Amino acid sequence: QVQLVESGGGLVQAGGSLRLSCADSGHTFSGYAVGWFRQAPGKEREEFVASITWKGTTFYADSVKGRFAVSRDNAKNTVYLQMNSLKPDETGVYYCAATQIWTTVGGVTAEEYDYWGQGTQVTVSS
């Protein structure tokens, strides 16, 4: 069973960088696409940030294109989200999620995912 654990969050100044990791402790990542979502403070819905297929095709929200990069190391059962030039309104809890089947191009809705990590807090100060 897929068991996701995020890490790498923290406090960073605007313009700074962070790299988040999403590791599958269940070691069953094979064949799974992974998405990253952000839940902003006070909001219930998760916002799509980026995603990556098992073979490495990537998708991004328009707001992060050119600044964020998602990648994966299948041998390590880990997906990464490199975030550069961070903005204060990108503060929130970042979740990774996994699924074997997307129902939208790029897996941009939270409902498509079967497994979720516990989230990692990212705070961008102005």
Short mmCIF file of the C-alpha atoms (twelve columns), coordinates in Angstrom:
data_MODEL
# 
_entry.id   MODEL 
# 
loop_
_atom_site.group_PDB 
_atom_site.id 
_atom_site.type_symbol 
_atom_site.label_atom_id 
_atom_site.label_alt_id 
_atom_site.label_comp_id 
_atom_site.label_asym_id 
_atom_site.label_seq_id 
_atom_site.Cartn_x 
_atom_site.Cartn_y 
_atom_site.Cartn_z 
_atom_site.pdbx_PDB_model_num 
ATOM 1   C CA . GLN A 1   0.000   0.000  0.000   1 
ATOM 2   C CA . VAL A 2   1.214   3.487  -0.806  1 
ATOM 3   C CA . GLN A 3   2.185   5.449  2.299   1 
ATOM 4   C CA . LEU A 4   3.283   8.998  1.623   1 
ATOM 5   C CA . VAL A 5   5.455   11.127 3.867   1 
ATOM 6   C CA . GLU A 6   6.244   14.751 3.007   1 
ATOM 7   C CA . SER A 7   9.213   16.684 4.309   1 
ATOM 8   C CA . GLY A 8   11.170  19.825 3.554   1 
ATOM 9   C CA . GLY A 9   8.725   22.514 4.575   1 
ATOM 10  C CA . GLY A 10  9.688   25.493 6.676   1 
ATOM 11  C CA . LEU A 11  9.879   29.255 6.935   1 
ATOM 12  C CA . VAL A 12  11.448  31.167 4.068   1 
ATOM 13  C CA . GLN A 13  11.552  34.794 3.020   1 
ATOM 14  C CA . ALA A 14  9.848   35.932 -0.136  1 
ATOM 15  C CA . GLY A 15  12.061  35.161 -3.098  1 
ATOM 16  C CA . GLY A 16  13.622  32.204 -1.349  1 
ATOM 17  C CA . SER A 17  13.579  28.520 -2.203  1 
ATOM 18  C CA . LEU A 18  12.539  25.246 -0.650  1 
ATOM 19  C CA . ARG A 19  12.615  21.663 -1.841  1 
ATOM 20  C CA . LEU A 20  9.844   19.385 -0.681  1 
ATOM 21  C CA . SER A 21  10.113  15.623 -0.725  1 
ATOM 22  C CA . CYS A 22  7.389   13.026 -0.900  1 
ATOM 23  C CA . ALA A 23  8.562   9.546  -0.009  1 
ATOM 24  C CA . ASP A 24  6.560   6.358  -0.282  1 
ATOM 25  C CA . SER A 25  7.400   4.388  2.818   1 
ATOM 26  C CA . GLY A 26  5.303   1.512  1.544   1 
ATOM 27  C CA . HIS A 27  7.707   1.085  -1.389  1 
ATOM 28  C CA . THR A 28  4.865   0.601  -3.836  1 
ATOM 29  C CA . PHE A 29  5.234   3.752  -5.920  1 
ATOM 30  C CA . SER A 30  5.548   1.805  -9.125  1 
ATOM 31  C CA . GLY A 31  3.041   2.984  -11.705 1 
ATOM 32  C CA . TYR A 32  1.680   5.864  -9.640  1 
ATOM 33  C CA . ALA A 33  1.338   9.455  -10.719 1 
ATOM 34  C CA . VAL A 34  1.912   12.028 -7.995  1 
ATOM 35  C CA . GLY A 35  0.402   15.432 -7.500  1 
ATOM 36  C CA . TRP A 36  1.292   18.320 -5.208  1 
ATOM 37  C CA . PHE A 37  -1.459  20.430 -3.723  1 
ATOM 38  C CA . ARG A 38  -1.484  23.455 -1.446  1 
ATOM 39  C CA . GLN A 39  -4.072  24.298 1.194   1 
ATOM 40  C CA . ALA A 40  -3.909  27.975 1.991   1 
ATOM 41  C CA . PRO A 41  -4.664  29.229 5.516   1 
ATOM 42  C CA . GLY A 42  -8.386  29.370 6.206   1 
ATOM 43  C CA . LYS A 43  -9.334  27.571 3.010   1 
ATOM 44  C CA . GLU A 44  -10.828 24.127 2.830   1 
ATOM 45  C CA . ARG A 45  -9.966  23.201 -0.720  1 
ATOM 46  C CA . GLU A 46  -6.601  22.060 -1.901  1 
ATOM 47  C CA . GLU A 47  -5.168  23.956 -4.844  1 
ATOM 48  C CA . PHE A 48  -3.291  22.119 -7.569  1 
ATOM 49  C CA . VAL A 49  0.380   23.025 -7.771  1 
ATOM 50  C CA . ALA A 50  2.157   20.430 -9.917  1 
ATOM 51  C CA . SER A 51  2.116   16.781 -10.897 1 
ATOM 52  C CA . ILE A 52  4.248   14.118 -12.487 1 
ATOM 53  C CA . THR A 53  3.474   10.845 -14.182 1 
ATOM 54  C CA . TRP A 54  5.276   7.593  -13.447 1 
ATOM 55  C CA . LYS A 55  7.397   8.150  -16.553 1 
ATOM 56  C CA . GLY A 56  8.215   11.738 -15.674 1 
ATOM 57  C CA . THR A 57  5.823   13.914 -17.662 1 
ATOM 58  C CA . THR A 58  5.153   17.056 -15.649 1 
ATOM 59  C CA . PHE A 59  2.276   19.502 -15.328 1 
ATOM 60  C CA . TYR A 60  2.128   22.825 -13.496 1 
ATOM 61  C CA . ALA A 61  -0.379  25.380 -12.361 1 
ATOM 62  C CA . ASP A 62  0.041   28.535 -14.423 1 
ATOM 63  C CA . SER A 63  1.005   30.514 -11.326 1 
ATOM 64  C CA . VAL A 64  4.117   28.398 -10.671 1 
ATOM 65  C CA . LYS A 65  5.388   27.711 -14.180 1 
ATOM 66  C CA . GLY A 66  9.017   28.702 -14.521 1 
ATOM 67  C CA . ARG A 67  9.548   28.800 -10.741 1 
ATOM 68  C CA . PHE A 68  8.640   25.325 -9.503  1 
ATOM 69  C CA . ALA A 69  9.942   22.007 -10.754 1 
ATOM 70  C CA . VAL A 70  8.602   18.559 -9.944  1 
ATOM 71  C CA . SER A 71  10.793  15.500 -10.388 1 
ATOM 72  C CA . ARG A 72  10.994  11.946 -9.160  1 
ATOM 73  C CA . ASP A 73  13.523  9.276  -8.363  1 
ATOM 74  C CA . ASN A 74  11.693  6.002  -8.754  1 
ATOM 75  C CA . ALA A 75  14.617  4.011  -7.385  1 
ATOM 76  C CA . LYS A 76  14.234  5.958  -4.134  1 
ATOM 77  C CA . ASN A 77  10.412  5.984  -4.232  1 
ATOM 78  C CA . THR A 78  10.546  9.756  -3.860  1 
ATOM 79  C CA . VAL A 79  9.037   12.741 -5.650  1 
ATOM 80  C CA . TYR A 80  10.433  16.239 -5.223  1 
ATOM 81  C CA . LEU A 81  9.014   19.722 -5.589  1 
ATOM 82  C CA . GLN A 82  11.646  22.419 -6.018  1 
ATOM 83  C CA . MET A 83  10.112  25.799 -5.285  1 
ATOM 84  C CA . ASN A 84  11.979  28.953 -6.244  1 
ATOM 85  C CA . SER A 85  11.110  32.637 -6.002  1 
ATOM 86  C CA . LEU A 86  8.465   31.885 -3.424  1 
ATOM 87  C CA . LYS A 87  5.721   34.413 -2.744  1 
ATOM 88  C CA . PRO A 88  3.884   35.133 0.524   1 
ATOM 89  C CA . ASP A 89  0.562   33.996 -0.940  1 
ATOM 90  C CA . GLU A 90  2.095   30.555 -1.512  1 
ATOM 91  C CA . THR A 91  2.039   29.967 2.206   1 
ATOM 92  C CA . GLY A 92  0.112   26.883 3.201   1 
ATOM 93  C CA . VAL A 93  0.231   23.197 3.873   1 
ATOM 94  C CA . TYR A 94  1.618   21.276 0.927   1 
ATOM 95  C CA . TYR A 95  0.384   17.772 0.326   1 
ATOM 96  C CA . CYS A 96  1.533   15.106 -2.073  1 
ATOM 97  C CA . ALA A 97  -0.941  12.567 -3.345  1 
ATOM 98  C CA . ALA A 98  -0.761  9.470  -5.519  1 
ATOM 99  C CA . THR A 99  -3.026  7.707  -7.943  1 
ATOM 100 C CA . GLN A 100 -2.741  5.164  -10.726 1 
ATOM 101 C CA . ILE A 101 -5.359  6.810  -12.904 1 
ATOM 102 C CA . TRP A 102 -5.960  10.470 -13.713 1 
ATOM 103 C CA . THR A 103 -9.360  11.585 -14.900 1 
ATOM 104 C CA . THR A 104 -8.134  15.001 -15.994 1 
ATOM 105 C CA . VAL A 105 -5.079  15.998 -17.984 1 
ATOM 106 C CA . GLY A 106 -2.348  16.392 -15.433 1 
ATOM 107 C CA . GLY A 107 -4.394  15.157 -12.504 1 
ATOM 108 C CA . VAL A 108 -5.345  18.656 -11.403 1 
ATOM 109 C CA . THR A 109 -8.195  17.850 -9.016  1 
ATOM 110 C CA . ALA A 110 -7.796  16.471 -5.515  1 
ATOM 111 C CA . GLU A 111 -10.631 14.008 -6.023  1 
ATOM 112 C CA . GLU A 112 -8.550  11.999 -8.476  1 
ATOM 113 C CA . TYR A 113 -6.066  10.875 -5.872  1 
ATOM 114 C CA . ASP A 114 -6.323  7.829  -3.651  1 
ATOM 115 C CA . TYR A 115 -3.448  8.302  -1.248  1 
ATOM 116 C CA . TRP A 116 -2.344  11.426 0.604   1 
ATOM 117 C CA . GLY A 117 0.516   12.388 2.838   1 
ATOM 118 C CA . GLN A 118 0.116   14.257 6.112   1 
ATOM 119 C CA . GLY A 119 1.293   17.549 4.631   1 
ATOM 120 C CA . THR A 120 4.205   19.860 5.320   1 
ATOM 121 C CA . GLN A 121 3.892   23.518 6.279   1 
ATOM 122 C CA . VAL A 122 5.447   26.149 4.058   1 
ATOM 123 C CA . THR A 123 5.462   29.719 5.306   1 
ATOM 124 C CA . VAL A 124 6.716   32.513 3.082   1 
ATOM 125 C CA . SER A 125 7.304   35.774 4.906   1 
ATOM 126 C CA . SER A 126 7.158   39.138 3.198   1 
# 
